[in-house]
Tab-separated table of C-alpha atoms in Angstrom:
chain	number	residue	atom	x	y	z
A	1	UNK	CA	-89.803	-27.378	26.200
A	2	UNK	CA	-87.302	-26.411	23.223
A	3	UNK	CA	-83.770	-27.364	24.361
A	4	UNK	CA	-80.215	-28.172	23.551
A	5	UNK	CA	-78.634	-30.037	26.914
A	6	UNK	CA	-75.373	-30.887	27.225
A	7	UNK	CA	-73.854	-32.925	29.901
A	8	UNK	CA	-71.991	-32.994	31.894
A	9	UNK	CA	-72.082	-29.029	32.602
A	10	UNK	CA	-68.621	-29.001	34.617
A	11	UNK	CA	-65.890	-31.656	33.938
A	12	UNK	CA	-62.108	-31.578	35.594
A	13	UNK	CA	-60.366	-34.646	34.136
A	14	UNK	CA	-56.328	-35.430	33.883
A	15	UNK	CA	-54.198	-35.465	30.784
A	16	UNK	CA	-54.994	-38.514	28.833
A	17	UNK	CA	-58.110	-39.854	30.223
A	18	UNK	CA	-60.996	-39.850	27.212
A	19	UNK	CA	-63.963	-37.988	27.833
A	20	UNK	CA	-67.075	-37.539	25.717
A	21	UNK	CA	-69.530	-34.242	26.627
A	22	UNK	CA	-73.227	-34.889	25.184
A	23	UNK	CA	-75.512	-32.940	23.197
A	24	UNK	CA	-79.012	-33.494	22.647
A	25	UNK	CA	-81.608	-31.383	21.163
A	26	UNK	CA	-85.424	-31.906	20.910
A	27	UNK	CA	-86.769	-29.829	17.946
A	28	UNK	CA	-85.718	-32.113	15.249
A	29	UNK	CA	-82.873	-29.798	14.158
A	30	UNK	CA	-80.894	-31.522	10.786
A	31	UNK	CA	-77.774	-28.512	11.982
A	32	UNK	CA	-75.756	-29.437	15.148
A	33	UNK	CA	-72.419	-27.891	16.099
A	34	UNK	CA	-69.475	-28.072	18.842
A	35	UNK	CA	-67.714	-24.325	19.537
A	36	UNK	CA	-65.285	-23.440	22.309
A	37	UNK	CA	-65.335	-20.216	23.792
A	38	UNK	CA	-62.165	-18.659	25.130
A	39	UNK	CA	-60.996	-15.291	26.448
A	40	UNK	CA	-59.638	-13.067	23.454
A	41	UNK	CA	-60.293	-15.646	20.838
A	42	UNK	CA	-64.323	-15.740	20.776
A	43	UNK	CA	-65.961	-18.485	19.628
A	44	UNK	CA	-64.502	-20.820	17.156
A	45	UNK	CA	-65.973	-23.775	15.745
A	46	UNK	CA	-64.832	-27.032	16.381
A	47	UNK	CA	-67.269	-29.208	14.233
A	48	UNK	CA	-70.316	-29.537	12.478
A	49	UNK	CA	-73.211	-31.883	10.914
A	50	UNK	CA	-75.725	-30.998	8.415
A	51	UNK	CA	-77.563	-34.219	9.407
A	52	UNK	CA	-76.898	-37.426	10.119
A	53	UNK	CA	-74.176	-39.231	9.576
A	54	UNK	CA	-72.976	-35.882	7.753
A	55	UNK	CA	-70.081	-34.192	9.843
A	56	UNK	CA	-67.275	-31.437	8.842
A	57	UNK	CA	-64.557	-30.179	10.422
A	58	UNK	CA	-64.791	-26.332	11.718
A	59	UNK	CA	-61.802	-24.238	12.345
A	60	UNK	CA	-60.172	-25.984	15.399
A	61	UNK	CA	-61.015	-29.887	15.272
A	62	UNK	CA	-57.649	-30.874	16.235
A	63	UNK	CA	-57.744	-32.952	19.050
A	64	UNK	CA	-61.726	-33.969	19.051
A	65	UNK	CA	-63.690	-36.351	17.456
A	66	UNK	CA	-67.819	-36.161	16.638
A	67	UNK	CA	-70.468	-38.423	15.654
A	68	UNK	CA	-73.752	-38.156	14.327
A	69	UNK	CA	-75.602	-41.577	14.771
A	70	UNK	CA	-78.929	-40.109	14.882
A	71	UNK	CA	-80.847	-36.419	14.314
A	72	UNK	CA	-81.259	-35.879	18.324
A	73	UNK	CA	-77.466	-36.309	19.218
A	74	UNK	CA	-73.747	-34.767	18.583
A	75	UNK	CA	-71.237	-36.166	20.981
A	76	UNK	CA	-68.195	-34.407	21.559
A	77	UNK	CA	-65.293	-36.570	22.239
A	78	UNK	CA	-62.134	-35.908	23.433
A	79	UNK	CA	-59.788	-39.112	23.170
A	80	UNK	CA	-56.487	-37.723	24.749
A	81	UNK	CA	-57.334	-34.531	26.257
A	82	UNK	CA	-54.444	-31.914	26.202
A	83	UNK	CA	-54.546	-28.706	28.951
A	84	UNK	CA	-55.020	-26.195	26.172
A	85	UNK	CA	-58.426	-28.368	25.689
A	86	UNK	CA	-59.422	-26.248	29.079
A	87	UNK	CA	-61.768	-24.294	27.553
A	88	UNK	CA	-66.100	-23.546	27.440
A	89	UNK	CA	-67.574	-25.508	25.025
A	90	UNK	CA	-71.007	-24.772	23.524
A	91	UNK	CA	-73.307	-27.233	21.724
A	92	UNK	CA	-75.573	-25.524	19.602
A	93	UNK	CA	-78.249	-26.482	16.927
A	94	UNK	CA	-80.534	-25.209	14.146
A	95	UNK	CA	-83.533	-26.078	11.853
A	96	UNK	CA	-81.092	-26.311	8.772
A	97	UNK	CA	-77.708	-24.673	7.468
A	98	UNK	CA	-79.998	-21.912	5.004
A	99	UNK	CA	-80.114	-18.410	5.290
A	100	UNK	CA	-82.936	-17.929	7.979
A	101	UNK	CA	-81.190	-20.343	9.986
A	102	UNK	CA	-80.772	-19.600	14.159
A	103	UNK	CA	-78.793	-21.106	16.231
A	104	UNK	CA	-79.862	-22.309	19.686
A	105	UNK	CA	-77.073	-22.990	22.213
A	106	UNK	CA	-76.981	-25.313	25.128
A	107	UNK	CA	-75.648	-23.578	28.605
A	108	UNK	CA	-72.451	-24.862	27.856
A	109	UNK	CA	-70.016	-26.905	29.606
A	110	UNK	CA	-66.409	-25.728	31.203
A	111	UNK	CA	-63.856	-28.261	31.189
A	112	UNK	CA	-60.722	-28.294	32.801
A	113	UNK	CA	-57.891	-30.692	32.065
A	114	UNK	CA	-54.990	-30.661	34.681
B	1	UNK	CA	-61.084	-18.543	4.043
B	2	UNK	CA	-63.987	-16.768	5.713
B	3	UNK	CA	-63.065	-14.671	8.889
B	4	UNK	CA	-64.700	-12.429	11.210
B	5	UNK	CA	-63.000	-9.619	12.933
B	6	UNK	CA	-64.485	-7.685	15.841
B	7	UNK	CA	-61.757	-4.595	16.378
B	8	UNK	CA	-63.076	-3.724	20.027
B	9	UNK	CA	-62.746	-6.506	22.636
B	10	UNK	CA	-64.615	-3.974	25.069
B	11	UNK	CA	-66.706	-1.069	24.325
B	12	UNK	CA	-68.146	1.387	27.379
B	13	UNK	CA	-70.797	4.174	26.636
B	14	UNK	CA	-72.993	5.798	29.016
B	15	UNK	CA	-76.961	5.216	29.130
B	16	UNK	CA	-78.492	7.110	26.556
B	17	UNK	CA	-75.954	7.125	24.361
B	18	UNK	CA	-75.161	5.884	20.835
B	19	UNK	CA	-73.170	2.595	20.593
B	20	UNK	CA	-71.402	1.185	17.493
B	21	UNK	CA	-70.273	-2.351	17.848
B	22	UNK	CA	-67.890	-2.684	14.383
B	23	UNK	CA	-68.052	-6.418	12.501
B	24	UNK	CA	-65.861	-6.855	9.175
B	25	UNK	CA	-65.424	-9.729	7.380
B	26	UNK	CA	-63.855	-11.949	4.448
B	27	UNK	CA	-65.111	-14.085	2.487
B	28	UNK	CA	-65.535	-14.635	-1.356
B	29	UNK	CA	-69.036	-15.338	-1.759
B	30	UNK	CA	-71.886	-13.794	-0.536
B	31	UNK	CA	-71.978	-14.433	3.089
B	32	UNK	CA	-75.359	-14.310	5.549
B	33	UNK	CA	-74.374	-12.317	8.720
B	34	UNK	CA	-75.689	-12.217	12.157
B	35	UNK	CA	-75.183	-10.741	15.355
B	36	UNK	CA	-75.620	-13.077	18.633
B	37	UNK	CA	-75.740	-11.702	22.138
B	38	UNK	CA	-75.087	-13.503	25.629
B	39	UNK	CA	-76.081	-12.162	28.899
B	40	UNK	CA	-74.514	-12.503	31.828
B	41	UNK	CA	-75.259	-16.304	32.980
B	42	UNK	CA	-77.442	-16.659	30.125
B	43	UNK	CA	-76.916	-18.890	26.608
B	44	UNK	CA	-75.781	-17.337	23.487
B	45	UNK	CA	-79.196	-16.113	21.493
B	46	UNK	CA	-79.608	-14.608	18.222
B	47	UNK	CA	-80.255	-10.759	18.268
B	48	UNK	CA	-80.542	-10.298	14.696
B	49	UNK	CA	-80.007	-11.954	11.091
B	50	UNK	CA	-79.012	-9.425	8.129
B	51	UNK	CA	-81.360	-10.789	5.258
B	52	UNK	CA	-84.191	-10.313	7.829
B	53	UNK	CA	-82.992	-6.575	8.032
B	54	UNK	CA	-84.961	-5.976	11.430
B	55	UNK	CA	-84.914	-3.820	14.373
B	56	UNK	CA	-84.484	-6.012	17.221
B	57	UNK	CA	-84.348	-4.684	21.218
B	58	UNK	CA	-83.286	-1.093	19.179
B	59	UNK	CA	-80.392	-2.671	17.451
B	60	UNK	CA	-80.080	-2.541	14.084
B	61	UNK	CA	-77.287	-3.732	11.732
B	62	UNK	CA	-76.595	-2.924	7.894
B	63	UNK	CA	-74.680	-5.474	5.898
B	64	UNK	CA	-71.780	-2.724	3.745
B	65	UNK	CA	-70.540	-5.229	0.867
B	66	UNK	CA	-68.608	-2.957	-0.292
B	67	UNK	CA	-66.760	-2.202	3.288
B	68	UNK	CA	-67.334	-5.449	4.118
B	69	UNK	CA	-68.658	-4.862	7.175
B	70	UNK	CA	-71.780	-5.241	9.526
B	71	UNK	CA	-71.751	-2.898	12.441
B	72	UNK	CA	-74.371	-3.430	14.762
B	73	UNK	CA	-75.279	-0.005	16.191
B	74	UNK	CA	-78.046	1.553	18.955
B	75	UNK	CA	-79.545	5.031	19.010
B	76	UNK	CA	-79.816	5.397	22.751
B	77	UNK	CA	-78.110	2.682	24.876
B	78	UNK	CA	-79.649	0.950	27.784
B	79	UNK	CA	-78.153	-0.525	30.658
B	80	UNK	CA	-79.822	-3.971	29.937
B	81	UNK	CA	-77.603	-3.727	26.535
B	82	UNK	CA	-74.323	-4.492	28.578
B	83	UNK	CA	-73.540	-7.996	27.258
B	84	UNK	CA	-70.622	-9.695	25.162
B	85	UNK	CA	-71.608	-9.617	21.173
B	86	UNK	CA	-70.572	-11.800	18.600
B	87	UNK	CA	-70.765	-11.256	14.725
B	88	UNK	CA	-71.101	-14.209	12.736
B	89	UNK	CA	-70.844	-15.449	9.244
B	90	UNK	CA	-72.167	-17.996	7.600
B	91	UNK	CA	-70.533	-19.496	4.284
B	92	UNK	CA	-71.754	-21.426	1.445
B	93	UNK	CA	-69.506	-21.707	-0.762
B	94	UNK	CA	-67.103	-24.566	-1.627
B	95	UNK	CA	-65.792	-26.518	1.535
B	96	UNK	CA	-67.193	-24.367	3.838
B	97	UNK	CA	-70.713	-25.057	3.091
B	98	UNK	CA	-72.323	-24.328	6.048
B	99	UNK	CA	-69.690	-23.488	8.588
B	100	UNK	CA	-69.983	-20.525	11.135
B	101	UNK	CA	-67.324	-18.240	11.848
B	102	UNK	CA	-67.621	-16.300	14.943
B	103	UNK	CA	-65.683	-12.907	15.654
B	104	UNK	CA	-63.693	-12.973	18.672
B	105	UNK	CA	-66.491	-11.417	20.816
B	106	UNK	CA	-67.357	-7.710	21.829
B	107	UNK	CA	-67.986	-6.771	25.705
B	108	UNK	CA	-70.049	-3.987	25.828
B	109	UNK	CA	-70.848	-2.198	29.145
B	110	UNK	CA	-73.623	0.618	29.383
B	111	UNK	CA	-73.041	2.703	32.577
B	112	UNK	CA	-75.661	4.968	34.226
């Protein structure tokens, strides 16, 4: 089956203490992104990748770190997580950046930092 | 800078009923726009793409590059429509070659 996972789905960790979530996708997607969804403020991008070893920053990558060793995975890392990092965060991948482009998200995963 | 603004954060209409979800947006070039939906417990899916300039579950939405704008609007609204939408944009210009911008997210609720 066609599938972006991420892992772990619910995380509560203290200030501090690094944490990386996983995404991995099966349908050879080149596209791979992190977004965080909060009340009021929608979705906002945190990162991207256009492919491998390719990786941009979005509109709030303060704080996190990605990496893009290989096609299937985009690890979200947070090395010194902050409580305004409690948040949903979203892994989502597509077929390529172009115009008929669609994203497919993973169920998401709601961290809290105390 | 490319943004996406979504005025309403909710939006209520009874069944049968038109609904207008408004989406307006900035950005220099010429952006590709599309409207995402997520049900309740359910991922975030695509509902429709502007270049494909489909019909999808009734919905239909007309990019206005003039207004700026790509409302995403329904005839006759059905309960199963109650979900939050998101308008998105997609840039390609510059140093935001590829990035998404997501509005901040419209809750709409269809009651009987």
């Amino acid at each position: 089956e066609a599938q972006v996972t991420q892992n772990p789905r619910y995380l509560i960790t203290v200030t501090g203490k690094k944490l990386t979530v996983t995404c991995s996708q099966n349908m050879n997607h080149e596209y791979m992104s992190w977004y965080r969804q909060d009340p009021g403020l929608g979705l906002r991008q945190i990162y991207y990748s256009m492919n491998v070893e390719v990786t941009d920053k979005g509109d709030v990558p303060e704080g996190y770190k990605v990496s893009r060793k290989e096609k299937r995975n985009f690890p979200l890392i947070l090395e010194s997580p902050s409580p305004n990092q409690t948040s949903l965060y979203f892994c989502a991948s597509s077929l390529t950046s172009g115009v008929r482009q669609t994203q497919y998200f993973g169920p998401g995963t709601r961290l809290l930092v105390l | 800078a490319q943004r996406v603004t979504q005025p309403e954060k909710l939006l209520s209409v009874f069944k049968g009923a038109p609904v207008e979800l408004k989406c307006n947006y900035s950005y220099s070039g010429s952006p590709e726009l599309f409207w995402y939906v997520q049900y309740s417990r359910q991922r975030l899916q695509l509902l429709l793409r502007h270049i494909s300039r489909e019909s999808i579950k009734g919905f239909t939405a007309d990019l206005n590059k003039g207004e700026t704008s790509f409302h995403l609007k329904k005839p006759f609204a059905q309960e199963e429509d109650s979900a939050m939408y998101y308008c998105a944009l997609i840039g390609y210009g510059g140093t935001s070659y590829g990035k998404l911008t997501f509005g901040q997210g419209t809750i709409l609720t269809v009651h009987p």
